[in-house]
Coordinates of C-alpha atoms in Angstrom, one line a residue:
X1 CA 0.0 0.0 0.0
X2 CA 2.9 2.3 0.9
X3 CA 4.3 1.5 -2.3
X4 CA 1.6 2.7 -4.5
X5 CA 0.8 5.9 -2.6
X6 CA 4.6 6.9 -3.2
X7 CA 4.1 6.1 -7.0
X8 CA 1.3 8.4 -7.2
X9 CA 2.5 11.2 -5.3
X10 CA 5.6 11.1 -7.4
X11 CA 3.4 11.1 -10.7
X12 CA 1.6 13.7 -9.5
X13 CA 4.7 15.2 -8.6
X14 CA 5.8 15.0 -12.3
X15 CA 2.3 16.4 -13.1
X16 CA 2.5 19.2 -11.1
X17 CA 6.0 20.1 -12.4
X18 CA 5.6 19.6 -16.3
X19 CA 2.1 21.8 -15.6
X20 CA 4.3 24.7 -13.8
X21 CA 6.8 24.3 -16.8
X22 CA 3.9 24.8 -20.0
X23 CA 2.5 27.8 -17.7
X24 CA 5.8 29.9 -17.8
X25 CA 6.7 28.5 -20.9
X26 CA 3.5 29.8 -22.3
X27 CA 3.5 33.1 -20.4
X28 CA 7.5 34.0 -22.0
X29 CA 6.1 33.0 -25.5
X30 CA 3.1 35.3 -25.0
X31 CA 3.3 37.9 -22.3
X32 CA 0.8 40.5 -21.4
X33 CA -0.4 43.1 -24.3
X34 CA 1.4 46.4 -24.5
X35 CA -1.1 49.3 -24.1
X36 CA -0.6 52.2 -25.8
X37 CA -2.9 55.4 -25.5
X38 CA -4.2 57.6 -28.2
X39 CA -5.9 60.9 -27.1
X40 CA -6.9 64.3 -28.6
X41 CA -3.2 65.8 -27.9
X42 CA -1.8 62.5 -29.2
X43 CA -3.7 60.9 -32.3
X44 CA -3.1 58.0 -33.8
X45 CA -1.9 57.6 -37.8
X46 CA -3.8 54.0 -38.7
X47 CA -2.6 53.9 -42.4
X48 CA -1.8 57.4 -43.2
X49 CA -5.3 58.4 -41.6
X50 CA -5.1 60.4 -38.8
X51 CA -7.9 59.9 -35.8
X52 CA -8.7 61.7 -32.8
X53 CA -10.7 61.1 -30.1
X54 CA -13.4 64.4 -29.8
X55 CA -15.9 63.5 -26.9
X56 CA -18.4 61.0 -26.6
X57 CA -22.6 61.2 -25.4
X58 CA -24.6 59.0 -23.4
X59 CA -28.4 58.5 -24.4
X60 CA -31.4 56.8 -23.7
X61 CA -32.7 55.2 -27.0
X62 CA -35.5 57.7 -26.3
X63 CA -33.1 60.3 -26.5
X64 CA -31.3 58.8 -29.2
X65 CA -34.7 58.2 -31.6
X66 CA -35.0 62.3 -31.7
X67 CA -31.4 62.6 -33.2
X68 CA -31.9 59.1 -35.5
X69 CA -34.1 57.2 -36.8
X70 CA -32.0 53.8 -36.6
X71 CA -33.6 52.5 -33.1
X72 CA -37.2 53.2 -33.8
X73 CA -37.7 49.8 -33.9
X74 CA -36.6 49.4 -30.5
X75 CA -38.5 51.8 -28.7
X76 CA -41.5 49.5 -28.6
X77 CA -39.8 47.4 -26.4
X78 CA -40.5 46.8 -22.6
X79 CA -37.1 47.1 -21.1
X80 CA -36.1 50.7 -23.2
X81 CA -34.8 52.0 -20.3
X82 CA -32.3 49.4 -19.7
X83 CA -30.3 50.0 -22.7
X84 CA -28.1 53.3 -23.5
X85 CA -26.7 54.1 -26.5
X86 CA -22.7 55.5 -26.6
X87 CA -22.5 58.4 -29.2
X88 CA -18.6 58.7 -30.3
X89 CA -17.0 61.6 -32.1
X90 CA -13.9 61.1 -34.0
X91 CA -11.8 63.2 -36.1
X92 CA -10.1 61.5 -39.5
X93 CA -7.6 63.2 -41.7
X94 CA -6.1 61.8 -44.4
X95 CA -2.0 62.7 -44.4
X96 CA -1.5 61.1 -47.2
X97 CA -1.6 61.9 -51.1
X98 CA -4.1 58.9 -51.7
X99 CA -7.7 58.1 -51.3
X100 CA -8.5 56.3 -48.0
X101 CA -11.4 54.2 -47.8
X102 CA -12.0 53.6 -44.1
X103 CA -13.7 51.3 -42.5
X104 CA -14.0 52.0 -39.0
X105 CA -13.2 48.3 -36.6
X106 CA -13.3 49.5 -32.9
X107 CA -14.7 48.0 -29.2
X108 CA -16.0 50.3 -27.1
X109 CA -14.5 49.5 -23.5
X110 CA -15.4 51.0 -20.3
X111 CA -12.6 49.4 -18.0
X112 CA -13.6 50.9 -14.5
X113 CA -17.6 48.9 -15.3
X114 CA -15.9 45.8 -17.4
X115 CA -18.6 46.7 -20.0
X116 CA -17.6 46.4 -23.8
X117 CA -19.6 46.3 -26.7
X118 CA -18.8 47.0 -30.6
X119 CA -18.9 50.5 -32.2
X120 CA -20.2 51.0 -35.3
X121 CA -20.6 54.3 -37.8
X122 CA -24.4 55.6 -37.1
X123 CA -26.3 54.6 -40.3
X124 CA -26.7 57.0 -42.9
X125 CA -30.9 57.0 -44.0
X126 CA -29.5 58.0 -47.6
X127 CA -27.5 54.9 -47.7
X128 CA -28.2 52.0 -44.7
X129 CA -25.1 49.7 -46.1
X130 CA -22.4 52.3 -46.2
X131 CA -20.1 51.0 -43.4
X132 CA -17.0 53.0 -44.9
X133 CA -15.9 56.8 -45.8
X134 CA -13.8 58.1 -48.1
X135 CA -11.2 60.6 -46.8
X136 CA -10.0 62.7 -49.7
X137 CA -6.2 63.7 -49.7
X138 CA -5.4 66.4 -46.8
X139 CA -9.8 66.4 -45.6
X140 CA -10.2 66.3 -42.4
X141 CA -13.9 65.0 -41.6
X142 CA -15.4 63.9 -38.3
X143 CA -16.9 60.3 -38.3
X144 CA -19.7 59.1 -36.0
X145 CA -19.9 56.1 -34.3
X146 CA -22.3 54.3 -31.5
X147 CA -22.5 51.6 -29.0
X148 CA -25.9 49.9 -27.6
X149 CA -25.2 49.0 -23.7
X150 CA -27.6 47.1 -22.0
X151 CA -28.3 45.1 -18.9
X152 CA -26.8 42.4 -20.4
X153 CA -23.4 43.9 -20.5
X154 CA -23.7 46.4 -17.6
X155 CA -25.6 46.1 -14.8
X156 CA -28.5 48.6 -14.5
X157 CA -27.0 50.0 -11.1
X158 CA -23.9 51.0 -13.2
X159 CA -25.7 52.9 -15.9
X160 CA -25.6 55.8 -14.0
X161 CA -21.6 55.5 -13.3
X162 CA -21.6 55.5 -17.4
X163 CA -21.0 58.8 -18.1
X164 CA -18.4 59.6 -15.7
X165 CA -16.4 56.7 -16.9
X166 CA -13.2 56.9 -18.8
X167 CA -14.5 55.3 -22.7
X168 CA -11.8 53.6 -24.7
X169 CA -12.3 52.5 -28.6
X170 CA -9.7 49.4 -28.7
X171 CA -8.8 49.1 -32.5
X172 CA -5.9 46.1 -31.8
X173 CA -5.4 43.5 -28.7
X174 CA -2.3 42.2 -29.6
X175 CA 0.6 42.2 -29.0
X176 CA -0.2 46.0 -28.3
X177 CA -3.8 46.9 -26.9
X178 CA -3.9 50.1 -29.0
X179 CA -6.8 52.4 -27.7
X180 CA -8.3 56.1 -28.2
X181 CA -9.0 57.4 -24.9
X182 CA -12.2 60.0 -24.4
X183 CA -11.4 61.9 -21.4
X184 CA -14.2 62.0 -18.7
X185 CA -16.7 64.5 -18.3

């Protein structure tokens, strides 16, 4: 009996080890993220575009249905109020002597609530499947983007905490967690 016991502490010994070895092994192959911060002082140049981080709104879809028409659908809906929508404001110049077609790819982060959802550009009535802009050589132009929270990602206690909350647009998670920061209200 004495005998087996040691043979299975020392494979579990072994276990332990070789488990303790893949864990740092794994950990020096792929360490933590770099982040690096992109704010209105210090834009970020994503392809010879230019973008800046304005200011950001917070809405209730009630709210948000007077300045567009793209939730309308929603506002029938029991649970309205536990849902916000995330109004971003960027600024995109081109510094280049090209066309750009841009396709805006961000999450919208709050860190301080561990809330994140997708940002996408606010649909245009004129044309509903225009994802994209062009940015003519040397334009500037400010592109819109929004973010539908609700009690699913955030917890309705923390909806009021939204708008005091540091907002990030993450646009790359590795190996660096690039991000434009919107400074609190």
């Amino acid at each position: 009996m004495k005998h087996c016991k040691l043979i299975v502490l020392c494979i579990s010994s072994i276990a332990i080890v070789i488990c303790a070895v893949m864990i740092i092994r794994i950990n020096v192959l792929y360490p933590n993220a770099e982040v690096i911060s992109y704010t209105k002082d210090n834009p970020v140049d994503i392809n010879g575009l230019e973008v800046k981080p304005i200011d950001y709104s917070v809405y209730t879809l009630d709210e948000f249905s007077e300045i567009s028409s793209e939730y309308d659908r929603y506002l029938k809906r029991e649970n309205k109020d536990k849902k916000r929508v995330v109004v971003f404001t960027l600024s995109v110049r081109n510094t280049t002597d090209d066309i750009i077609s841009y396709s805006p790819s961000f999450v919208m982060v709050i860190e301080e609530l561990c809330a994140s959802n997708g940002a996408f550009p606010i649909i245009n009535n004129d044309n509903p499947s225009q994802q994209s802009i062009n940015v003519l050589p040397g334009e500037e132009r400010q592109l819109v983007l929004k973010s539908m929270l609700s009690t699913s990602m955030l917890k309705y206690e923390n909806f009021d905490k939204i708008e005091s909350s540091t907002m990030t647009l993450v646009y790359s998670f590795y190996p660096y967690r690039r991000k434009l920061v919107f400074d609190k209200r």
